[in-house]
Amino acid sequence: MADGAAHAALELIEQSRETSWDRPTVAGQLFLGRVLTRLLVPYAAQSAEDAAIGDRYLAELEAFLRAQVDADAIDRTGEMPADVIQGLARLGAFGMKIPKEHGGLGLSQMNYNRAIALIASYCGSTAVWLSAHQSIGVPQPLKMFGTDAQKRQYLPRLARGAVSAFALTEPDVGSDPAKMATTATPVDGGAAFLLNGDKLWCTNGPVAELLVVMAKTPDRTIGGKTRQQITAFIVEGNSPGIEVVHRCQFMGIRGIQNGLLRFTNVRVPKENILWGPGRGLKLALMTLNTGRLTLPAACVGAAKLMLRITRRWANERQQWGGPIGRHEAVAAKIGQMASHLFAMEAVTWLTSAWADRGDLDIRIEAAMAKLFCSEAAWAICDDTLQIRGGRGYETADSLKARGEAPIPVERAFRDMRINRIIEGTSEVMHLFIAREALDPHIRRAFDVILPDRRLGQRVSTALRAAVFYAGWYPRQWLPTLGATPAAIPAPLRDHWRFVQAASRRLARTLFHAMLRYQQGLEKRQLVLFRMVEVGVDLFAMAATISRAAWLAGARPPMGSGPHRALQGPGPDGDPVLLADLFCLGARRRIDRRLARPELPDDRAGYRVAQEVLAGRYAWLETGIVE
Ligand SMILES: Cc1cc2nc3c(=O)[nH]c(=O)nc-3n(C[C@H](O)[C@H](O)[C@H](O)COP(=O)(O)OP(=O)(O)OC[C@H]3O[C@@H](n4cnc5c(N)ncnc54)[C@H](O)[C@@H]3O)c2cc1C
């Protein structure tokens, strides 16, 4: 990327970031060497009352899925039957997150996420219809930023089943919104706007009754600088000038409606602006900050099904003198799957509970949950396919046609892959977490090294930073202070102490990297990514230890029936063992990354990549048919 374009992209994202930190951030503090034990232990569980509401709703949803939804047929035909959508609307599934006063079910974030996990375990396409509608579609930003009048006007309609969509991406706008080309031009003295442009990959877009559309409004001059303005609009799907140019087809989630939408002079009254002119990108980013918490829940649901398929098959399939699950190589995979699924749940339900409590800032935790769960679920799905062998690669329809159980691993594999791309690619999640984690340092120190700062600004920032770091930095070398919470069982106590010590090691290493690379740190993505991965593993360890302690200790309030939220272990399913296995692996990863944040391969790899890009290794590509 040319430096000017990179600068413009960064500047726009910087202007649109949520800058305040009014509430504590547990994961953010891990990068500063602090483990906020009192917020992590005991595990923030769902209340018994809220769990019971969720249990009842999930039972209804399950009955509907079993009776009405044929996930393989949806995948095969690429069509979602109208009666499925109508049935879901009757169940209130399009209004799960909409408050009761506006006609929705008013479910907590936890129960909504549990519902999406359940649906995703059964049919990825159905889960995406609902999630695109209410995790990022009109209800979420409307709830967060709409006026009372807008809420009264649209929320009841959305709750009844008016499908909605979120339109940010464009052909040239993927991870980089600075290149947005869709415009909203004021007309009639500003009473209305005309939208023009293309929106790509808009999920639900082709059938949406309502869309939230991000578009460029005229630039403004603020403090002598020209600032790009992106504004969010609520748009009626049947407005004249909206055309579905193409319905996109994908490798998985084939039953979704997703398209390239063209807006030609689409007139939108100014009353449909959400939150205010120029705040559209911030709205989109903040919508995603909570909205992306649903995706890890979907990954949890899908991964649970994979574990069940694996358990049955690895017991049943006999090769080389016994069930395949007894062979060490297969058993190791099963151990990884179970312990990672446990960690995925620990992270997802903890962050969901925090979202409901509302007293913590969860933007880093939600991004970590998205990154961790989408990567872990992909590995779990890949291992399931491997353990199923040839049957893993065969379609459910084909298995059925030759008389075997139609186990849909092949479909799940295709459906699962998208989670590492949508709502922020894994790479962009790393960058996002790094930016947010570094924020306290950037605020304190970066005025000193940025070239465009005045001398006075630099000196005063340097003095303030010196006072802070004179206290903070030596503390990162102190041994662990403070007792390990009594609730943590003996086998996990050493892991907890590791989290505390490694958090300080992470803080030191990150600080050293800042001193070493200064402004150049932003370009050392591999170093930053390793630090982020350490932070993610530390958060996952802390959540996993806490959940295991909670499950193993005071018995959680148990619901009844198959959907009880707080499923405790059976008599021989010790959660401590799962947490221990997860922590052993995480510790090894953390030690490796902190020991060598920069590897010799980094520069060598970059150099080879540039040579490849310049075509100097085109000879490696010979002997193929393109
Ligand atoms: C099935 C599906 C559904 C979707 N639904 C919606 C929707 O409802 N609404 C909507 O607005 N969008 C939607 N999208 C778009 C989706 O959010 C984007 O695909 C995603 O943001 C990535 O953008 P991109 O594909 O253009 O990738 P690009 O931004 O072009 O990135 C390409 C690759 O480069 C990497 N990369 C980019 N920038 C950097 C960087 N600075 N550093 C390191 N790596 C980088 C990325 O991680 C990725 O691997 C959907 C996409 C799909 C496929």
JSON list of C-alpha atoms and ligand atoms in Angstrom, two decimals, residues 132 136 166-169 173-176 200-203 250 253 256 258 418 421-428 431 525 529, ligand 1:
[
{"chain": "A", "resi": 132, "resn": "ALA", "atom": "CA", "xyz": [-26.82, -10.98, 9.95]},
{"chain": "A", "resi": 136, "resn": "ILE", "atom": "CA", "xyz": [-25.07, -6.42, 12.71]},
{"chain": "A", "resi": 166, "resn": "PHE", "atom": "CA", "xyz": [-25.75, -4.39, 7.06]},
{"chain": "A", "resi": 167, "resn": "ALA", "atom": "CA", "xyz": [-24.14, -2.83, 3.98]},
{"chain": "A", "resi": 168, "resn": "LEU", "atom": "CA", "xyz": [-20.57, -1.68, 4.52]},
{"chain": "A", "resi": 169, "resn": "THR", "atom": "CA", "xyz": [-18.39, -3.72, 2.15]},
{"chain": "A", "resi": 173, "resn": "VAL", "atom": "CA", "xyz": [-13.73, -1.65, 0.50]},
{"chain": "A", "resi": 174, "resn": "GLY", "atom": "CA", "xyz": [-12.98, -4.78, 2.45]},
{"chain": "A", "resi": 175, "resn": "SER", "atom": "CA", "xyz": [-10.91, -4.18, 5.52]},
{"chain": "A", "resi": 176, "resn": "ASP", "atom": "CA", "xyz": [-10.13, -0.59, 4.47]},
{"chain": "A", "resi": 200, "resn": "LEU", "atom": "CA", "xyz": [-20.88, -6.15, -2.12]},
{"chain": "A", "resi": 201, "resn": "TRP", "atom": "CA", "xyz": [-21.55, -9.40, -0.23]},
{"chain": "A", "resi": 202, "resn": "CYS", "atom": "CA", "xyz": [-24.47, -7.89, 1.64]},
{"chain": "A", "resi": 203, "resn": "THR", "atom": "CA", "xyz": [-25.94, -10.79, 3.63]},
{"chain": "A", "resi": 250, "resn": "PHE", "atom": "CA", "xyz": [-20.31, -19.45, -1.87]},
{"chain": "A", "resi": 253, "resn": "ILE", "atom": "CA", "xyz": [-23.64, -21.40, 4.02]},
{"chain": "A", "resi": 256, "resn": "ILE", "atom": "CA", "xyz": [-28.03, -17.47, 2.66]},
{"chain": "A", "resi": 258, "resn": "ASN", "atom": "CA", "xyz": [-26.19, -12.46, -0.22]},
{"chain": "A", "resi": 418, "resn": "ILE", "atom": "CA", "xyz": [-16.27, -18.20, 6.44]},
{"chain": "A", "resi": 421, "resn": "ILE", "atom": "CA", "xyz": [-13.24, -13.92, 7.18]},
{"chain": "A", "resi": 422, "resn": "ILE", "atom": "CA", "xyz": [-16.51, -12.18, 8.04]},
{"chain": "A", "resi": 423, "resn": "GLU", "atom": "CA", "xyz": [-16.99, -9.52, 10.72]},
{"chain": "A", "resi": 424, "resn": "GLY", "atom": "CA", "xyz": [-13.25, -8.84, 10.61]},
{"chain": "A", "resi": 425, "resn": "THR", "atom": "CA", "xyz": [-10.73, -11.26, 9.13]},
{"chain": "A", "resi": 426, "resn": "SER", "atom": "CA", "xyz": [-8.36, -13.01, 11.53]},
{"chain": "A", "resi": 427, "resn": "GLU", "atom": "CA", "xyz": [-5.59, -10.65, 10.41]},
{"chain": "A", "resi": 428, "resn": "VAL", "atom": "CA", "xyz": [-7.75, -7.59, 10.97]},
{"chain": "A", "resi": 431, "resn": "LEU", "atom": "CA", "xyz": [-4.57, -5.54, 14.17]},
{"chain": "A", "resi": 525, "resn": "GLN", "atom": "CA", "xyz": [2.90, -7.17, 12.07]},
{"chain": "A", "resi": 529, "resn": "PHE", "atom": "CA", "xyz": [0.55, -10.62, 16.04]},
{"chain": "B", "resi": 1, "resn": "LIG", "atom": "C1", "xyz": [-20.32, -14.85, 2.91]},
{"chain": "B", "resi": 1, "resn": "LIG", "atom": "C2", "xyz": [-19.99, -13.43, 3.18]},
{"chain": "B", "resi": 1, "resn": "LIG", "atom": "C3", "xyz": [-20.87, -12.64, 3.89]},
{"chain": "B", "resi": 1, "resn": "LIG", "atom": "C4", "xyz": [-20.58, -11.29, 4.11]},
{"chain": "B", "resi": 1, "resn": "LIG", "atom": "N1", "xyz": [-21.53, -10.48, 4.71]},
{"chain": "B", "resi": 1, "resn": "LIG", "atom": "C5", "xyz": [-21.32, -9.15, 4.77]},
{"chain": "B", "resi": 1, "resn": "LIG", "atom": "C6", "xyz": [-22.35, -8.25, 5.20]},
{"chain": "B", "resi": 1, "resn": "LIG", "atom": "O1", "xyz": [-23.45, -8.67, 5.56]},
{"chain": "B", "resi": 1, "resn": "LIG", "atom": "N2", "xyz": [-22.10, -6.92, 5.20]},
{"chain": "B", "resi": 1, "resn": "LIG", "atom": "C7", "xyz": [-20.91, -6.41, 4.81]},
{"chain": "B", "resi": 1, "resn": "LIG", "atom": "O2", "xyz": [-20.74, -5.19, 4.83]},
{"chain": "B", "resi": 1, "resn": "LIG", "atom": "N3", "xyz": [-19.89, -7.23, 4.41]},
{"chain": "B", "resi": 1, "resn": "LIG", "atom": "C8", "xyz": [-20.08, -8.57, 4.36]},
{"chain": "B", "resi": 1, "resn": "LIG", "atom": "N4", "xyz": [-19.08, -9.41, 3.93]},
{"chain": "B", "resi": 1, "resn": "LIG", "atom": "C9", "xyz": [-17.77, -8.86, 3.63]},
{"chain": "B", "resi": 1, "resn": "LIG", "atom": "C10", "xyz": [-16.72, -9.28, 4.65]},
{"chain": "B", "resi": 1, "resn": "LIG", "atom": "O3", "xyz": [-16.92, -8.62, 5.86]},
{"chain": "B", "resi": 1, "resn": "LIG", "atom": "C11", "xyz": [-15.36, -9.02, 4.00]},
{"chain": "B", "resi": 1, "resn": "LIG", "atom": "O4", "xyz": [-15.14, -10.09, 3.11]},
{"chain": "B", "resi": 1, "resn": "LIG", "atom": "C12", "xyz": [-14.26, -8.89, 4.99]},
{"chain": "B", "resi": 1, "resn": "LIG", "atom": "O5", "xyz": [-14.39, -7.70, 5.71]},
{"chain": "B", "resi": 1, "resn": "LIG", "atom": "C13", "xyz": [-12.90, -8.89, 4.32]},
{"chain": "B", "resi": 1, "resn": "LIG", "atom": "O6", "xyz": [-12.86, -8.01, 3.25]},
{"chain": "B", "resi": 1, "resn": "LIG", "atom": "P1", "xyz": [-12.30, -8.49, 1.84]},
{"chain": "B", "resi": 1, "resn": "LIG", "atom": "O7", "xyz": [-12.88, -9.81, 1.54]},
{"chain": "B", "resi": 1, "resn": "LIG", "atom": "O8", "xyz": [-12.50, -7.42, 0.86]},
{"chain": "B", "resi": 1, "resn": "LIG", "atom": "O9", "xyz": [-10.77, -8.72, 2.13]},
{"chain": "B", "resi": 1, "resn": "LIG", "atom": "P2", "xyz": [-9.58, -7.66, 2.01]},
{"chain": "B", "resi": 1, "resn": "LIG", "atom": "O10", "xyz": [-9.80, -6.52, 2.95]},
{"chain": "B", "resi": 1, "resn": "LIG", "atom": "O11", "xyz": [-9.33, -7.35, 0.59]},
{"chain": "B", "resi": 1, "resn": "LIG", "atom": "O12", "xyz": [-8.39, -8.54, 2.59]},
{"chain": "B", "resi": 1, "resn": "LIG", "atom": "C14", "xyz": [-7.83, -9.62, 1.83]},
{"chain": "B", "resi": 1, "resn": "LIG", "atom": "C15", "xyz": [-6.81, -10.33, 2.72]},
{"chain": "B", "resi": 1, "resn": "LIG", "atom": "O13", "xyz": [-5.81, -9.39, 3.14]},
{"chain": "B", "resi": 1, "resn": "LIG", "atom": "C16", "xyz": [-5.75, -9.33, 4.56]},
{"chain": "B", "resi": 1, "resn": "LIG", "atom": "N5", "xyz": [-5.50, -7.95, 4.94]},
{"chain": "B", "resi": 1, "resn": "LIG", "atom": "C17", "xyz": [-6.18, -6.85, 4.58]},
{"chain": "B", "resi": 1, "resn": "LIG", "atom": "N6", "xyz": [-5.65, -5.76, 5.13]},
{"chain": "B", "resi": 1, "resn": "LIG", "atom": "C18", "xyz": [-4.60, -6.17, 5.88]},
{"chain": "B", "resi": 1, "resn": "LIG", "atom": "C19", "xyz": [-3.63, -5.51, 6.70]},
{"chain": "B", "resi": 1, "resn": "LIG", "atom": "N7", "xyz": [-3.65, -4.19, 6.89]},
{"chain": "B", "resi": 1, "resn": "LIG", "atom": "N8", "xyz": [-2.71, -6.26, 7.32]},
{"chain": "B", "resi": 1, "resn": "LIG", "atom": "C20", "xyz": [-2.67, -7.60, 7.17]},
{"chain": "B", "resi": 1, "resn": "LIG", "atom": "N9", "xyz": [-3.56, -8.28, 6.41]},
{"chain": "B", "resi": 1, "resn": "LIG", "atom": "C21", "xyz": [-4.51, -7.57, 5.77]},
{"chain": "B", "resi": 1, "resn": "LIG", "atom": "C22", "xyz": [-7.10, -9.82, 5.03]},
{"chain": "B", "resi": 1, "resn": "LIG", "atom": "O14", "xyz": [-7.05, -10.34, 6.34]},
{"chain": "B", "resi": 1, "resn": "LIG", "atom": "C23", "xyz": [-7.42, -10.89, 4.00]},
{"chain": "B", "resi": 1, "resn": "LIG", "atom": "O15", "xyz": [-6.76, -12.08, 4.35]},
{"chain": "B", "resi": 1, "resn": "LIG", "atom": "C24", "xyz": [-19.35, -10.76, 3.69]},
{"chain": "B", "resi": 1, "resn": "LIG", "atom": "C25", "xyz": [-18.45, -11.57, 3.00]},
{"chain": "B", "resi": 1, "resn": "LIG", "atom": "C26", "xyz": [-18.75, -12.87, 2.73]},
{"chain": "B", "resi": 1, "resn": "LIG", "atom": "C27", "xyz": [-17.78, -13.70, 1.94]}
]
